[in-house]
mmCIF file of C-alpha atoms in Angstrom:
data_model
loop_
_atom_site.group_PDB
_atom_site.id
_atom_site.type_symbol
_atom_site.label_atom_id
_atom_site.label_comp_id
_atom_site.label_asym_id
_atom_site.label_seq_id
_atom_site.Cartn_x
_atom_site.Cartn_y
_atom_site.Cartn_z
ATOM 1 C CA ALA A 1 30.694 -27.403 24.501
ATOM 2 C CA ASP A 2 30.142 -30.971 25.741
ATOM 3 C CA THR A 3 26.434 -30.669 24.983
ATOM 4 C CA LEU A 4 27.239 -29.878 21.324
ATOM 5 C CA GLY A 5 29.232 -33.072 20.759
ATOM 6 C CA GLY A 6 26.470 -34.509 18.622
ATOM 7 C CA GLY A 7 26.639 -31.609 16.219
ATOM 8 C CA ALA A 8 25.275 -28.111 15.791
ATOM 9 C CA TYR A 9 23.523 -25.945 13.224
ATOM 10 C CA ILE A 10 24.825 -22.386 13.608
ATOM 11 C CA SER A 11 23.303 -19.328 11.936
ATOM 12 C CA THR A 12 25.098 -15.981 12.025
ATOM 13 C CA TYR A 13 24.500 -12.551 10.560
ATOM 14 C CA LEU A 14 27.028 -9.730 10.429
ATOM 15 C CA GLY A 15 25.942 -6.375 9.064
ATOM 16 C CA GLY A 16 27.567 -3.055 8.366
ATOM 17 C CA ASN A 17 31.072 -2.345 7.123
ATOM 18 C CA VAL A 18 32.131 -6.008 7.052
ATOM 19 C CA ASP A 19 33.369 -7.909 4.001
ATOM 20 C CA ALA A 20 32.995 -11.637 3.347
ATOM 21 C CA ALA A 21 36.483 -12.515 4.593
ATOM 22 C CA VAL A 22 35.911 -10.828 7.963
ATOM 23 C CA ALA A 23 32.458 -12.428 8.298
ATOM 24 C CA LEU A 24 33.898 -15.874 7.567
ATOM 25 C CA SER A 25 36.715 -15.331 10.069
ATOM 26 C CA PHE A 26 34.213 -14.288 12.757
ATOM 27 C CA SER A 27 32.051 -17.353 12.066
ATOM 28 C CA LYS A 28 35.065 -19.665 12.350
ATOM 29 C CA ALA A 29 36.096 -18.041 15.634
ATOM 30 C CA MET A 30 32.591 -18.479 17.051
ATOM 31 C CA HIS A 31 32.543 -22.115 15.918
ATOM 32 C CA ALA A 32 35.871 -22.694 17.667
ATOM 33 C CA ALA A 33 34.621 -20.989 20.834
ATOM 34 C CA LEU A 34 31.740 -23.486 20.947
ATOM 35 C CA GLY A 35 34.209 -26.391 20.874
ATOM 36 C CA SER A 36 34.189 -26.907 17.091
ATOM 37 C CA PRO A 37 31.105 -29.175 17.049
ATOM 38 C CA PRO A 38 30.561 -31.183 13.863
ATOM 39 C CA PRO A 39 27.759 -30.048 11.541
ATOM 40 C CA LEU A 40 24.379 -31.635 11.999
ATOM 41 C CA GLN A 41 23.178 -33.993 9.314
ATOM 42 C CA GLN A 42 20.506 -32.350 7.188
ATOM 43 C CA SER A 43 17.956 -34.871 8.439
ATOM 44 C CA ASP A 44 18.635 -33.718 12.022
ATOM 45 C CA VAL A 45 18.029 -30.020 11.358
ATOM 46 C CA HIS A 46 14.646 -28.951 12.696
ATOM 47 C CA ALA A 47 12.089 -28.807 9.894
ATOM 48 C CA ASN A 48 9.358 -26.154 9.786
ATOM 49 C CA THR A 49 5.988 -27.899 9.677
ATOM 50 C CA VAL A 50 2.555 -26.315 9.209
ATOM 51 C CA MET A 51 -0.887 -27.887 9.567
ATOM 52 C CA LEU A 52 -3.015 -27.747 6.420
ATOM 53 C CA LEU A 53 -6.638 -26.709 6.710
ATOM 54 C CA ALA A 54 -7.510 -29.093 3.868
ATOM 55 C CA ASP A 55 -5.638 -31.491 1.585
ATOM 56 C CA GLU A 56 -7.552 -30.305 -1.481
ATOM 57 C CA GLY A 57 -10.595 -28.264 -2.395
ATOM 58 C CA SER A 58 -12.149 -25.620 -0.173
ATOM 59 C CA CYS A 59 -13.119 -25.580 3.494
ATOM 60 C CA TRP A 60 -14.345 -23.171 6.160
ATOM 61 C CA LEU A 61 -13.595 -24.015 9.787
ATOM 62 C CA VAL A 62 -14.757 -22.012 12.822
ATOM 63 C CA TRP A 63 -12.928 -22.272 16.136
ATOM 64 C CA ALA A 64 -14.930 -20.589 18.908
ATOM 65 C CA VAL A 65 -13.238 -19.792 22.225
ATOM 66 C CA GLY A 66 -13.941 -17.658 25.260
ATOM 67 C CA ALA A 67 -11.878 -14.639 26.249
ATOM 68 C CA LYS A 68 -9.039 -15.466 28.642
ATOM 69 C CA ASN A 69 -10.009 -12.492 30.783
ATOM 70 C CA PRO A 70 -13.513 -13.159 32.196
ATOM 71 C CA THR A 71 -14.141 -9.403 32.525
ATOM 72 C CA ASP A 72 -13.197 -8.610 28.920
ATOM 73 C CA SER A 73 -16.119 -6.881 27.216
ATOM 74 C CA ASN A 74 -14.752 -7.292 23.687
ATOM 75 C CA SER A 75 -15.388 -9.970 21.113
ATOM 76 C CA ALA A 76 -13.047 -10.602 18.205
ATOM 77 C CA VAL A 77 -12.885 -12.430 14.905
ATOM 78 C CA GLU A 78 -9.782 -13.265 12.930
ATOM 79 C CA THR A 79 -10.513 -14.860 9.584
ATOM 80 C CA TYR A 80 -7.480 -16.561 8.058
ATOM 81 C CA TRP A 81 -7.178 -17.852 4.506
ATOM 82 C CA GLN A 82 -4.382 -20.391 3.964
ATOM 83 C CA LEU A 83 -3.118 -19.814 0.421
ATOM 84 C CA GLY A 84 -0.097 -22.029 -0.201
ATOM 85 C CA PRO A 85 3.671 -22.410 0.200
ATOM 86 C CA SER A 86 5.748 -19.272 -0.165
ATOM 87 C CA GLU A 87 6.711 -18.363 -3.715
ATOM 88 C CA HIS A 88 7.350 -14.980 -5.280
ATOM 89 C CA GLY A 89 4.265 -14.787 -7.494
ATOM 90 C CA LEU A 90 1.876 -15.592 -4.643
ATOM 91 C CA SER A 91 3.660 -13.176 -2.317
ATOM 92 C CA ALA A 92 3.422 -10.427 -4.941
ATOM 93 C CA ARG A 93 -0.339 -10.944 -5.296
ATOM 94 C CA LEU A 94 -0.760 -10.937 -1.505
ATOM 95 C CA THR A 95 1.117 -7.653 -1.175
ATOM 96 C CA LEU A 96 -1.139 -6.065 -3.780
ATOM 97 C CA LEU A 97 -4.255 -7.493 -2.125
ATOM 98 C CA GLU A 98 -3.299 -6.085 1.284
ATOM 99 C CA HIS A 99 -2.477 -2.685 -0.208
ATOM 100 C CA LEU A 100 -5.773 -2.471 -2.089
ATOM 101 C CA MET A 101 -7.989 -3.796 0.721
ATOM 102 C CA TYR A 102 -6.559 -2.135 3.820
ATOM 103 C CA GLU A 103 -8.139 1.326 3.608
ATOM 104 C CA PRO A 104 -11.546 0.250 2.170
ATOM 105 C CA LEU A 105 -11.831 -2.387 4.923
ATOM 106 C CA PHE A 106 -11.143 0.157 7.669
ATOM 107 C CA ASP A 107 -13.479 2.693 6.075
ATOM 108 C CA ALA A 108 -16.334 0.192 5.745
ATOM 109 C CA LEU A 109 -16.155 -1.717 9.039
ATOM 110 C CA ARG A 110 -14.600 0.862 11.358
ATOM 111 C CA THR A 111 -15.589 4.315 10.089
ATOM 112 C CA LYS A 112 -19.013 3.641 8.577
ATOM 113 C CA GLN A 113 -20.311 0.542 10.385
ATOM 114 C CA GLN A 114 -18.409 1.281 13.611
ATOM 115 C CA LEU A 115 -17.848 -2.352 14.531
ATOM 116 C CA GLY A 116 -14.850 -1.491 16.706
ATOM 117 C CA TYR A 117 -11.568 0.364 16.955
ATOM 118 C CA THR A 118 -9.459 -2.545 15.698
ATOM 119 C CA VAL A 119 -10.085 -3.360 12.025
ATOM 120 C CA HIS A 120 -7.280 -4.444 9.717
ATOM 121 C CA CYS A 121 -6.073 -6.981 7.175
ATOM 122 C CA CYS A 122 -2.610 -8.318 6.445
ATOM 123 C CA ALA A 123 -0.641 -10.886 4.508
ATOM 124 C CA ARG A 124 0.848 -13.574 6.734
ATOM 125 C CA ASN A 125 3.845 -15.864 6.418
ATOM 126 C CA THR A 126 3.707 -18.783 8.858
ATOM 127 C CA LEU A 127 6.898 -20.822 8.514
ATOM 128 C CA GLN A 128 6.827 -20.208 4.733
ATOM 129 C CA MET A 129 3.109 -20.979 4.376
ATOM 130 C CA LEU A 130 1.409 -17.850 3.038
ATOM 131 C CA GLY A 131 -1.985 -16.649 4.145
ATOM 132 C CA PHE A 132 -4.201 -13.592 4.512
ATOM 133 C CA THR A 133 -6.138 -12.364 7.531
ATOM 134 C CA VAL A 134 -8.939 -9.952 8.353
ATOM 135 C CA THR A 135 -9.201 -9.033 12.041
ATOM 136 C CA VAL A 136 -11.961 -7.149 13.873
ATOM 137 C CA VAL A 137 -12.280 -6.461 17.612
ATOM 138 C CA SER A 138 -15.667 -5.179 18.769
ATOM 139 C CA ALA A 139 -17.349 -4.235 22.057
ATOM 140 C CA THR A 140 -20.766 -3.978 20.399
ATOM 141 C CA HIS A 141 -21.135 -7.037 18.152
ATOM 142 C CA VAL A 142 -20.880 -10.791 18.715
ATOM 143 C CA PRO A 143 -18.526 -12.910 16.576
ATOM 144 C CA LEU A 144 -21.253 -14.291 14.299
ATOM 145 C CA GLU A 145 -22.345 -10.747 13.396
ATOM 146 C CA ILE A 146 -18.742 -9.653 12.840
ATOM 147 C CA GLU A 147 -18.135 -12.659 10.593
ATOM 148 C CA GLY A 148 -21.176 -11.741 8.536
ATOM 149 C CA ARG A 149 -19.950 -8.177 8.066
ATOM 150 C CA ILE A 150 -16.516 -9.439 7.007
ATOM 151 C CA GLY A 151 -18.127 -11.725 4.441
ATOM 152 C CA GLU A 152 -20.274 -8.916 3.055
ATOM 153 C CA PHE A 153 -17.259 -6.624 2.774
ATOM 154 C CA VAL A 154 -15.102 -9.233 1.023
ATOM 155 C CA ALA A 155 -17.826 -9.899 -1.559
ATOM 156 C CA SER A 156 -18.219 -6.165 -2.197
ATOM 157 C CA PHE A 157 -14.462 -5.607 -2.356
ATOM 158 C CA LEU A 158 -13.982 -8.355 -4.951
ATOM 159 C CA ASP A 159 -16.616 -6.726 -7.161
ATOM 160 C CA SER A 160 -14.980 -3.309 -6.795
ATOM 161 C CA LEU A 161 -11.525 -4.729 -7.538
ATOM 162 C CA ALA A 162 -12.744 -6.200 -10.818
ATOM 163 C CA ALA A 163 -14.520 -2.935 -11.757
ATOM 164 C CA MET A 164 -11.763 -0.539 -10.662
ATOM 165 C CA PRO A 165 -10.665 1.888 -13.418
ATOM 166 C CA ALA A 166 -7.402 0.733 -14.992
ATOM 167 C CA THR A 167 -5.628 4.010 -14.191
ATOM 168 C CA GLU A 168 -6.545 3.704 -10.498
ATOM 169 C CA PHE A 169 -5.319 0.114 -10.370
ATOM 170 C CA ALA A 170 -2.020 1.109 -11.998
ATOM 171 C CA LYS A 171 -1.504 3.901 -9.439
ATOM 172 C CA ASN A 172 -2.136 1.463 -6.608
ATOM 173 C CA VAL A 173 0.358 -1.009 -8.037
ATOM 174 C CA GLU A 174 3.066 1.654 -8.255
ATOM 175 C CA ALA A 175 2.326 2.799 -4.692
ATOM 176 C CA ALA A 176 2.554 -0.792 -3.425
ATOM 177 C CA VAL A 177 5.815 -1.317 -5.330
ATOM 178 C CA ALA A 178 7.254 1.886 -3.854
ATOM 179 C CA ASN A 179 6.393 0.645 -0.357
ATOM 180 C CA ARG A 180 7.978 -2.746 -1.080
ATOM 181 C CA LEU A 181 11.199 -1.131 -2.326
ATOM 182 C CA GLN A 182 11.635 1.393 0.478
ATOM 183 C CA ARG A 183 15.300 1.766 1.381
ATOM 184 C CA ASP A 184 16.473 0.665 4.813
ATOM 185 C CA ARG A 185 16.902 3.677 7.089
ATOM 186 C CA ASN A 186 19.380 1.995 9.423
ATOM 187 C CA LEU A 187 21.236 -1.244 10.100
ATOM 188 C CA ALA A 188 18.415 -2.559 12.262
ATOM 189 C CA GLU A 189 15.979 -2.435 9.322
ATOM 190 C CA GLU A 190 18.536 -4.091 7.053
ATOM 191 C CA ALA A 191 19.046 -6.876 9.590
ATOM 192 C CA ALA A 192 15.270 -7.262 9.934
ATOM 193 C CA ARG A 193 15.140 -8.075 6.207
ATOM 194 C CA TYR A 194 18.215 -10.282 5.956
ATOM 195 C CA PHE A 195 18.277 -12.390 9.107
ATOM 196 C CA PRO A 196 14.797 -13.934 8.605
ATOM 197 C CA GLU A 197 16.102 -15.277 5.280
ATOM 198 C CA ILE A 198 18.939 -16.980 7.173
ATOM 199 C CA GLU A 199 16.709 -18.159 10.004
ATOM 200 C CA ALA A 200 14.156 -19.639 7.584
ATOM 201 C CA ARG A 201 16.926 -21.086 5.381
ATOM 202 C CA THR A 202 15.465 -19.429 2.272
ATOM 203 C CA PHE A 203 18.436 -17.105 1.512
ATOM 204 C CA VAL A 204 16.545 -14.864 -0.932
ATOM 205 C CA PHE A 205 18.283 -11.594 -0.133
ATOM 206 C CA ASP A 206 16.782 -9.751 -3.112
ATOM 207 C CA ARG A 207 13.217 -10.807 -2.310
ATOM 208 C CA ALA A 208 11.789 -7.271 -2.459
ATOM 209 C CA GLU A 209 13.207 -6.634 -5.945
ATOM 210 C CA ARG A 210 11.952 -9.954 -7.290
ATOM 211 C CA GLU A 211 8.465 -9.474 -5.895
ATOM 212 C CA ALA A 212 8.242 -5.841 -7.004
ATOM 213 C CA GLU A 213 8.906 -6.964 -10.579
ATOM 214 C CA LEU A 214 6.125 -9.552 -10.338
ATOM 215 C CA MET A 215 3.749 -7.018 -8.790
ATOM 216 C CA ARG A 216 4.188 -4.792 -11.838
ATOM 217 C CA ALA A 217 3.604 -7.806 -14.096
ATOM 218 C CA THR A 218 0.309 -8.764 -12.384
ATOM 219 C CA SER A 219 -2.691 -7.622 -14.390
ATOM 220 C CA GLN A 220 -5.884 -6.355 -12.802
ATOM 221 C CA SER A 221 -7.939 -9.222 -14.187
ATOM 222 C CA GLU A 222 -5.381 -11.767 -12.996
ATOM 223 C CA LEU A 223 -5.395 -10.358 -9.463
ATOM 224 C CA ALA A 224 -9.193 -10.072 -9.318
ATOM 225 C CA GLU A 225 -9.768 -13.609 -10.594
ATOM 226 C CA TRP A 226 -7.177 -15.090 -8.216
ATOM 227 C CA ALA A 227 -8.565 -13.166 -5.215
ATOM 228 C CA ARG A 228 -12.081 -14.420 -5.911
ATOM 229 C CA ARG A 229 -10.918 -18.048 -6.190
ATOM 230 C CA ALA A 230 -8.729 -17.780 -3.084
ATOM 231 C CA LEU A 231 -11.147 -15.946 -0.773
ATOM 232 C CA VAL A 232 -14.630 -17.165 -1.748
ATOM 233 C CA GLY A 233 -14.199 -19.699 -4.571
ATOM 234 C CA ASP A 234 -13.275 -23.347 -4.900
ATOM 235 C CA GLU A 235 -9.723 -22.704 -3.625
ATOM 236 C CA ALA A 236 -10.785 -20.951 -0.406
ATOM 237 C CA ARG A 237 -9.346 -22.629 2.691
ATOM 238 C CA ARG A 238 -10.503 -20.598 5.642
ATOM 239 C CA LEU A 239 -10.216 -20.718 9.423
ATOM 240 C CA SER A 240 -12.236 -18.228 11.455
ATOM 241 C CA VAL A 241 -11.289 -17.795 15.107
ATOM 242 C CA HIS A 242 -14.212 -16.410 17.138
ATOM 243 C CA VAL A 243 -13.259 -15.001 20.539
ATOM 244 C CA HIS A 244 -16.297 -14.383 22.742
ATOM 245 C CA LYS A 245 -16.337 -11.732 25.448
ATOM 246 C CA GLY A 246 -15.921 -12.754 29.069
ATOM 247 C CA GLY A 247 -18.823 -14.782 30.432
ATOM 248 C CA ALA A 248 -20.201 -15.764 27.019
ATOM 249 C CA ASP A 249 -20.541 -19.446 26.086
ATOM 250 C CA PRO A 250 -18.737 -20.104 22.789
ATOM 251 C CA ALA A 251 -20.180 -23.624 22.567
ATOM 252 C CA GLY A 252 -23.667 -22.223 22.049
ATOM 253 C CA GLU A 253 -22.734 -20.095 19.042
ATOM 254 C CA ALA A 254 -24.502 -20.793 15.757
ATOM 255 C CA LEU A 255 -22.249 -21.315 12.757
ATOM 256 C CA PRO A 256 -22.236 -19.280 9.530
ATOM 257 C CA ASP A 257 -23.783 -21.093 6.580
ATOM 258 C CA GLY A 258 -21.260 -23.484 5.044
ATOM 259 C CA ALA A 259 -18.882 -23.496 8.034
ATOM 260 C CA LEU A 260 -17.838 -26.464 10.177
ATOM 261 C CA ARG A 261 -17.064 -26.300 13.881
ATOM 262 C CA PHE A 262 -13.389 -26.872 14.717
ATOM 263 C CA GLU A 263 -12.091 -27.967 18.115
ATOM 264 C CA LEU A 264 -8.327 -27.572 18.254
ATOM 265 C CA GLU A 265 -7.512 -30.246 20.822
ATOM 266 C CA THR A 266 -9.561 -32.974 19.141
ATOM 267 C CA GLU A 267 -9.285 -32.006 15.476
ATOM 268 C CA LYS A 268 -5.680 -30.902 14.944
ATOM 269 C CA ALA A 269 -4.380 -34.488 14.930
ATOM 270 C CA LYS A 270 -6.580 -35.174 11.891
ATOM 271 C CA LEU A 271 -5.006 -32.406 9.802
ATOM 272 C CA SER A 272 -2.298 -33.133 7.262
ATOM 273 C CA THR A 273 0.964 -31.214 7.437
ATOM 274 C CA TRP A 274 3.309 -29.452 5.035
ATOM 275 C CA THR A 275 7.047 -29.279 5.619
ATOM 276 C CA GLN A 276 9.205 -26.532 4.185
ATOM 277 C CA PRO A 277 11.752 -27.945 1.708
ATOM 278 C CA ASP A 278 15.382 -27.044 2.361
ATOM 279 C CA GLU A 279 16.916 -24.619 -0.090
ATOM 280 C CA PRO A 280 20.576 -24.986 -1.126
ATOM 281 C CA LEU A 281 23.051 -22.590 0.454
ATOM 282 C CA PRO A 282 24.000 -19.636 -1.765
ATOM 283 C CA PRO A 283 27.567 -19.579 -3.092
ATOM 284 C CA LEU A 284 30.170 -18.019 -0.832
ATOM 285 C CA ALA A 285 31.234 -14.602 -2.136
ATOM 286 C CA MET A 286 34.869 -13.794 -1.316
#
C-alpha cells in the first residue's frame, strides 16, 4: 500500500448475478484493502498514444525485415491501412468491409493463386485507432510478389463491390449484422465485450447495437466510395511489413511503385502521434 501513496487508477469488472450496490461495495472493499490510495489526477493517468503514418494526405510505407528464425522458409506480408480514430460509423463500415472481403480474398489468393496457407483480412483497433489489414504468408513467393497480388486483388474487389447486385449486398449486410449481434454464450464472452470498454475508458457497453444500426444504414455506394478512397485513393495511409525468409537480405528488396522505404528505428521519431481523448464516466446506476 505504501507504493500507492501517490494515488491509483483502479478498474474493476464484476459480472453475473451482481447488482450495482454489490458491485460498488466490492469496489470500495478492494480500494480499502489497497490502503485507500487517493485517485490519480486525470493528467497522471496513462494516455494511449498511437503513431500516425501521415499527418494529412496519403502515403505508402514499406518496412522490410528478415525472419527471426534463420531457417524459416516462409515470407510474409501484412499490409495495414490506418483509417482514423474510433467512431461508430467508421467501425460499422470496417465490419462490413471485412465481412465482404474475407471469403473472396481467401478464394483468390489461397485457393486459386495458391500463395500460401495463411491468407486473411481483418479490421483492427489499436488503442482506439482503427485500421484494416491483409495478411499473407507464403513459402513460394517473395514479399514484393505477394504485395503485387494483394494490390491486384484489392483493385478487383473494389470494382466488384461497386457492381455487386443490390440484393446480394443487402443479404451480406444482414449476415454481418447478425454476426455483430450474436448473443454471449457464457460469462466469459460477456466479460470479453465489457471489460475492454472499461480498460480503454470508452464505456460504450451497447457498442454492438449502435454499430449494427449504422451498418444497416450504410448504402452500397457509400461503402464502395469510402473503401476506394481509404484503400487506394487520396485518403490511403498504408504501411506494408515485408518479412523475408531466413537468409534473405531485406535491404536489397525493390520497392513497389509509389512506396517509400521505412526504417523503424530511424523513422519512428519523425512520425506525429495521436492521443485518445478521455471519455466521461457513465452515470452510476443504483
